[in-house]
PDB file of C-alpha atoms in Angstrom:
ATOM      1  CA  MET C 254       1.460 -27.084  -9.702  1.00  0.00           C
ATOM      2  CA  GLN C 255       1.799 -23.293 -10.752  1.00  0.00           C
ATOM      3  CA  ASN C 256       4.912 -21.389 -10.397  1.00  0.00           C
ATOM      4  CA  LEU C 257       4.206 -18.718  -7.852  1.00  0.00           C
ATOM      5  CA  GLN C 258       5.756 -16.083  -9.948  1.00  0.00           C
ATOM      6  CA  SER C 259       3.070 -16.869 -12.600  1.00  0.00           C
ATOM      7  CA  LEU C 260       0.552 -15.622 -10.334  1.00  0.00           C
ATOM      8  CA  MET C 261       2.303 -12.370  -9.644  1.00  0.00           C
ATOM      9  CA  ARG C 262       1.732  -9.079 -11.367  1.00  0.00           C
ATOM     10  CA  PRO C 263       4.342  -9.154 -14.224  1.00  0.00           C
ATOM     11  CA  HIS C 264       6.276  -5.963 -13.170  1.00  0.00           C
ATOM     12  CA  MET C 265       6.685  -7.278  -9.683  1.00  0.00           C
ATOM     13  CA  VAL C 266       8.527 -10.428 -10.943  1.00  0.00           C
ATOM     14  CA  LYS C 267      11.173  -8.083 -12.460  1.00  0.00           C
ATOM     15  CA  ILE C 268      11.934  -6.095  -9.122  1.00  0.00           C
ATOM     16  CA  ALA C 269      14.899  -6.950  -7.275  1.00  0.00           C
ATOM     17  CA  THR C 270      14.477  -7.682  -3.636  1.00  0.00           C
ATOM     18  CA  TYR C 271      15.071  -4.616  -1.416  1.00  0.00           C
ATOM     19  CA  HIS C 272      18.062  -4.961   0.809  1.00  0.00           C
ATOM     20  CA  GLY C 273      18.362  -2.626   3.604  1.00  0.00           C
ATOM     21  CA  VAL C 274      21.675  -1.923   5.349  1.00  0.00           C
ATOM     22  CA  ASP C 275      24.100  -4.816   6.158  1.00  0.00           C
ATOM     23  CA  PRO C 276      24.066  -6.136   9.686  1.00  0.00           C
ATOM     24  CA  SER C 277      26.770  -4.513  12.042  1.00  0.00           C
ATOM     25  CA  GLU C 278      28.725  -7.836  12.117  1.00  0.00           C
ATOM     26  CA  GLU C 279      28.945  -7.995   8.233  1.00  0.00           C
ATOM     27  CA  LEU C 280      30.074  -4.386   8.172  1.00  0.00           C
ATOM     28  CA  ALA C 281      32.655  -4.751  10.680  1.00  0.00           C
ATOM     29  CA  ARG C 282      33.971  -7.902   9.144  1.00  0.00           C
ATOM     30  CA  LYS C 283      34.321  -5.991   5.659  1.00  0.00           C
ATOM     31  CA  ALA C 284      36.022  -3.046   7.398  1.00  0.00           C
ATOM     32  CA  GLY C 285      38.243  -4.917   9.712  1.00  0.00           C
ATOM     33  CA  ILE C 286      36.756  -3.443  12.878  1.00  0.00           C
ATOM     34  CA  ARG C 287      34.833  -4.612  15.730  1.00  0.00           C
ATOM     35  CA  PRO C 288      30.975  -4.814  15.569  1.00  0.00           C
ATOM     36  CA  GLU C 289      30.669  -2.463  18.374  1.00  0.00           C
ATOM     37  CA  ASP C 290      32.518   0.167  16.594  1.00  0.00           C
ATOM     38  CA  VAL C 291      30.216   0.252  13.645  1.00  0.00           C
ATOM     39  CA  ILE C 292      27.796   3.223  13.493  1.00  0.00           C
ATOM     40  CA  ARG C 293      24.794   2.847  11.009  1.00  0.00           C
ATOM     41  CA  LEU C 294      23.788   6.328  10.475  1.00  0.00           C
ATOM     42  CA  ASN C 295      22.375   5.087   7.058  1.00  0.00           C
ATOM     43  CA  ALA C 296      19.878   2.853   9.201  1.00  0.00           C
ATOM     44  CA  ASN C 297      18.840   5.918  11.500  1.00  0.00           C
ATOM     45  CA  GLU C 298      20.390   4.152  14.316  1.00  0.00           C
ATOM     46  CA  ASN C 299      21.476   6.067  17.309  1.00  0.00           C
ATOM     47  CA  PRO C 300      24.760   4.586  18.429  1.00  0.00           C
ATOM     48  CA  TYR C 301      24.498   6.060  21.907  1.00  0.00           C
ATOM     49  CA  GLY C 302      21.175   4.381  22.750  1.00  0.00           C
ATOM     50  CA  ALA C 303      17.855   6.030  24.202  1.00  0.00           C
ATOM     51  CA  LEU C 304      18.214   8.874  26.635  1.00  0.00           C
ATOM     52  CA  ASP C 305      17.490   7.674  30.166  1.00  0.00           C
ATOM     53  CA  LYS C 306      14.499   9.974  30.161  1.00  0.00           C
ATOM     54  CA  VAL C 307      13.054   8.076  27.230  1.00  0.00           C
ATOM     55  CA  SER C 308      13.697   4.717  28.767  1.00  0.00           C
ATOM     56  CA  ALA C 309      12.092   5.552  32.014  1.00  0.00           C
ATOM     57  CA  ALA C 310       8.927   6.894  29.973  1.00  0.00           C
ATOM     58  CA  LEU C 311       8.591   3.612  28.408  1.00  0.00           C
ATOM     59  CA  VAL C 312       8.616   1.767  31.756  1.00  0.00           C
ATOM     60  CA  GLY C 313       5.055   0.603  32.496  1.00  0.00           C
ATOM     61  CA  GLN C 314       3.674   1.205  28.983  1.00  0.00           C
ATOM     62  CA  PRO C 315       1.306  -1.275  27.599  1.00  0.00           C
ATOM     63  CA  LEU C 316       3.848  -2.309  24.662  1.00  0.00           C
ATOM     64  CA  HIS C 317       2.069  -5.719  24.523  1.00  0.00           C
ATOM     65  CA  LEU C 318      -1.082  -4.147  23.221  1.00  0.00           C
ATOM     66  CA  TYR C 319      -1.649  -3.123  19.744  1.00  0.00           C
ATOM     67  CA  PRO C 320      -1.362   0.549  19.423  1.00  0.00           C
ATOM     68  CA  ASP C 321      -4.017   3.133  18.225  1.00  0.00           C
ATOM     69  CA  PRO C 322      -4.102   2.705  14.515  1.00  0.00           C
ATOM     70  CA  LYS C 323      -4.998   6.551  14.010  1.00  0.00           C
ATOM     71  CA  GLN C 324      -2.113   7.427  16.473  1.00  0.00           C
ATOM     72  CA  GLN C 325      -4.448  10.242  18.050  1.00  0.00           C
ATOM     73  CA  LYS C 326      -2.090  11.026  20.908  1.00  0.00           C
ATOM     74  CA  LEU C 327       1.072  11.367  18.882  1.00  0.00           C
ATOM     75  CA  ARG C 328      -0.568  13.225  16.019  1.00  0.00           C
ATOM     76  CA  THR C 329      -2.168  15.733  18.496  1.00  0.00           C
ATOM     77  CA  ALA C 330       0.948  16.321  20.354  1.00  0.00           C
ATOM     78  CA  LEU C 331       2.974  16.729  17.044  1.00  0.00           C
ATOM     79  CA  SER C 332       0.119  19.003  15.697  1.00  0.00           C
ATOM     80  CA  GLU C 333       0.579  21.229  18.886  1.00  0.00           C
ATOM     81  CA  TYR C 334       4.355  21.268  18.605  1.00  0.00           C
ATOM     82  CA  VAL C 335       4.397  22.247  14.823  1.00  0.00           C
ATOM     83  CA  GLY C 336       1.219  24.405  14.748  1.00  0.00           C
ATOM     84  CA  GLN C 337      -0.423  22.440  11.849  1.00  0.00           C
ATOM     85  CA  PRO C 338      -3.809  20.589  11.945  1.00  0.00           C
ATOM     86  CA  VAL C 339      -3.758  17.116  13.036  1.00  0.00           C
ATOM     87  CA  ASP C 340      -5.036  16.061   9.605  1.00  0.00           C
ATOM     88  CA  ARG C 341      -1.787  17.115   8.009  1.00  0.00           C
ATOM     89  CA  ILE C 342       0.094  14.791  10.154  1.00  0.00           C
ATOM     90  CA  ILE C 343       0.797  11.326   9.474  1.00  0.00           C
ATOM     91  CA  ALA C 344       2.511   8.705  11.648  1.00  0.00           C
ATOM     92  CA  GLY C 345       3.739   5.322  10.760  1.00  0.00           C
ATOM     93  CA  ALA C 346       6.194   2.256  11.613  1.00  0.00           C
ATOM     94  CA  GLY C 347       9.278   3.906  10.105  1.00  0.00           C
ATOM     95  CA  GLY C 348      10.035   5.785   6.931  1.00  0.00           C
ATOM     96  CA  ASP C 349       9.569   2.656   4.703  1.00  0.00           C
ATOM     97  CA  GLU C 350       5.990   2.509   5.365  1.00  0.00           C
ATOM     98  CA  ILE C 351       5.374   6.113   4.895  1.00  0.00           C
ATOM     99  CA  ILE C 352       7.352   6.082   1.687  1.00  0.00           C
ATOM    100  CA  ASP C 353       5.386   3.014   0.495  1.00  0.00           C
ATOM    101  CA  LEU C 354       2.157   4.332   1.397  1.00  0.00           C
ATOM    102  CA  LEU C 355       2.652   7.710  -0.435  1.00  0.00           C
ATOM    103  CA  MET C 356       3.848   5.910  -3.510  1.00  0.00           C
ATOM    104  CA  ARG C 357       0.772   3.585  -3.514  1.00  0.00           C
ATOM    105  CA  LEU C 358      -1.586   6.625  -2.979  1.00  0.00           C
ATOM    106  CA  PHE C 359      -0.153   9.055  -5.426  1.00  0.00           C
ATOM    107  CA  VAL C 360       1.809   7.239  -8.221  1.00  0.00           C
ATOM    108  CA  GLU C 361       0.135   5.529 -11.093  1.00  0.00           C
ATOM    109  CA  PRO C 362       1.584   2.862 -13.203  1.00  0.00           C
ATOM    110  CA  ASP C 363       3.897   4.393 -15.813  1.00  0.00           C
ATOM    111  CA  GLN C 364       3.975   7.786 -14.203  1.00  0.00           C
ATOM    112  CA  THR C 365       7.487   9.165 -13.788  1.00  0.00           C
ATOM    113  CA  VAL C 366       9.338   9.525 -10.440  1.00  0.00           C
ATOM    114  CA  LEU C 367      12.523  11.593 -10.043  1.00  0.00           C
ATOM    115  CA  ASP C 368      15.041  10.059  -7.757  1.00  0.00           C
ATOM    116  CA  CYS C 369      17.960  12.388  -6.547  1.00  0.00           C
ATOM    117  CA  GLU C 370      20.783  10.030  -5.909  1.00  0.00           C
ATOM    118  CA  PRO C 371      22.539   9.235  -3.660  1.00  0.00           C
ATOM    119  CA  THR C 372      19.453   8.849  -1.489  1.00  0.00           C
ATOM    120  CA  PHE C 373      17.642   6.325   0.687  1.00  0.00           C
ATOM    121  CA  GLY C 374      16.982   3.284  -1.418  1.00  0.00           C
ATOM    122  CA  MET C 375      13.418   2.871  -0.464  1.00  0.00           C
ATOM    123  CA  TYR C 376      12.219   5.827  -2.668  1.00  0.00           C
ATOM    124  CA  SER C 377      13.250   4.014  -6.059  1.00  0.00           C
ATOM    125  CA  PHE C 378      12.111   0.617  -4.614  1.00  0.00           C
ATOM    126  CA  ALA C 379       8.686   1.818  -3.771  1.00  0.00           C
ATOM    127  CA  ALA C 380       8.325   3.560  -7.020  1.00  0.00           C
ATOM    128  CA  ARG C 381       9.203   0.258  -8.841  1.00  0.00           C
ATOM    129  CA  LEU C 382       6.607  -1.393  -6.733  1.00  0.00           C
ATOM    130  CA  ALA C 383       4.129   1.211  -7.958  1.00  0.00           C
ATOM    131  CA  ASP C 384       5.220   0.431 -11.522  1.00  0.00           C
ATOM    132  CA  ALA C 385       6.640   3.847 -12.019  1.00  0.00           C
ATOM    133  CA  LYS C 386       9.260   4.971 -14.410  1.00  0.00           C
ATOM    134  CA  ILE C 387      12.250   6.264 -12.400  1.00  0.00           C
ATOM    135  CA  ILE C 388      14.606   9.035 -13.556  1.00  0.00           C
ATOM    136  CA  SER C 389      17.695   9.189 -11.540  1.00  0.00           C
ATOM    137  CA  VAL C 390      18.929  12.839 -11.143  1.00  0.00           C
ATOM    138  CA  PRO C 391      22.469  13.111  -9.404  1.00  0.00           C
ATOM    139  CA  ARG C 392      22.914  15.633  -6.750  1.00  0.00           C
ATOM    140  CA  THR C 393      25.668  18.387  -7.262  1.00  0.00           C
ATOM    141  CA  ASN C 394      29.121  17.796  -6.105  1.00  0.00           C
ATOM    142  CA  THR C 395      28.248  19.736  -2.891  1.00  0.00           C
ATOM    143  CA  TRP C 396      25.270  17.108  -2.392  1.00  0.00           C
ATOM    144  CA  ASP C 397      22.483  19.690  -2.966  1.00  0.00           C
ATOM    145  CA  ILE C 398      19.612  18.580  -5.011  1.00  0.00           C
ATOM    146  CA  ASP C 399      20.179  19.873  -8.546  1.00  0.00           C
ATOM    147  CA  ILE C 400      16.949  21.784  -9.497  1.00  0.00           C
ATOM    148  CA  PRO C 401      17.957  22.834 -13.061  1.00  0.00           C
ATOM    149  CA  ALA C 402      18.682  19.229 -13.769  1.00  0.00           C
ATOM    150  CA  MET C 403      15.416  18.055 -12.219  1.00  0.00           C
ATOM    151  CA  THR C 404      13.595  20.632 -14.309  1.00  0.00           C
ATOM    152  CA  ALA C 405      15.352  19.469 -17.382  1.00  0.00           C
ATOM    153  CA  ALA C 406      14.385  15.814 -16.493  1.00  0.00           C
ATOM    154  CA  ILE C 407      10.906  16.789 -16.108  1.00  0.00           C
ATOM    155  CA  ASP C 408      10.728  18.723 -19.336  1.00  0.00           C
ATOM    156  CA  GLY C 409      12.937  16.264 -21.198  1.00  0.00           C
TER     157      GLY C 409
END
């Protein structure tokens, strides 16, 4: 029987598994605090929960049905709100999906992607999946993106 990895694209075998943020219980154990005191902003979690208005708006919605794959209502509402055409707006199932989609659409194998660390780990992970070369450009000591360093990395 063949090894599953022998069937995979070679660069995919070398990619470490992406691990998102640790569960609240694990973070609490490491920090010596209660899980309910953990606020995972790096997971885009709202520690206060949904507004009552949002919860009320969800009551009676057909959440058991597959949503519109084109997200027509959402994209139209966002289009009106930001004053941009609908065809310039994309919606997805979270940032991970959008980042992955953009990398797959626009990054060719062996192209270079600049990653301004510290940042969201999905950028470099999706770039590795696309078989891109990644150049890490640290942020400044004030956490700004270092434009001169990025330019040097591009020119270098």
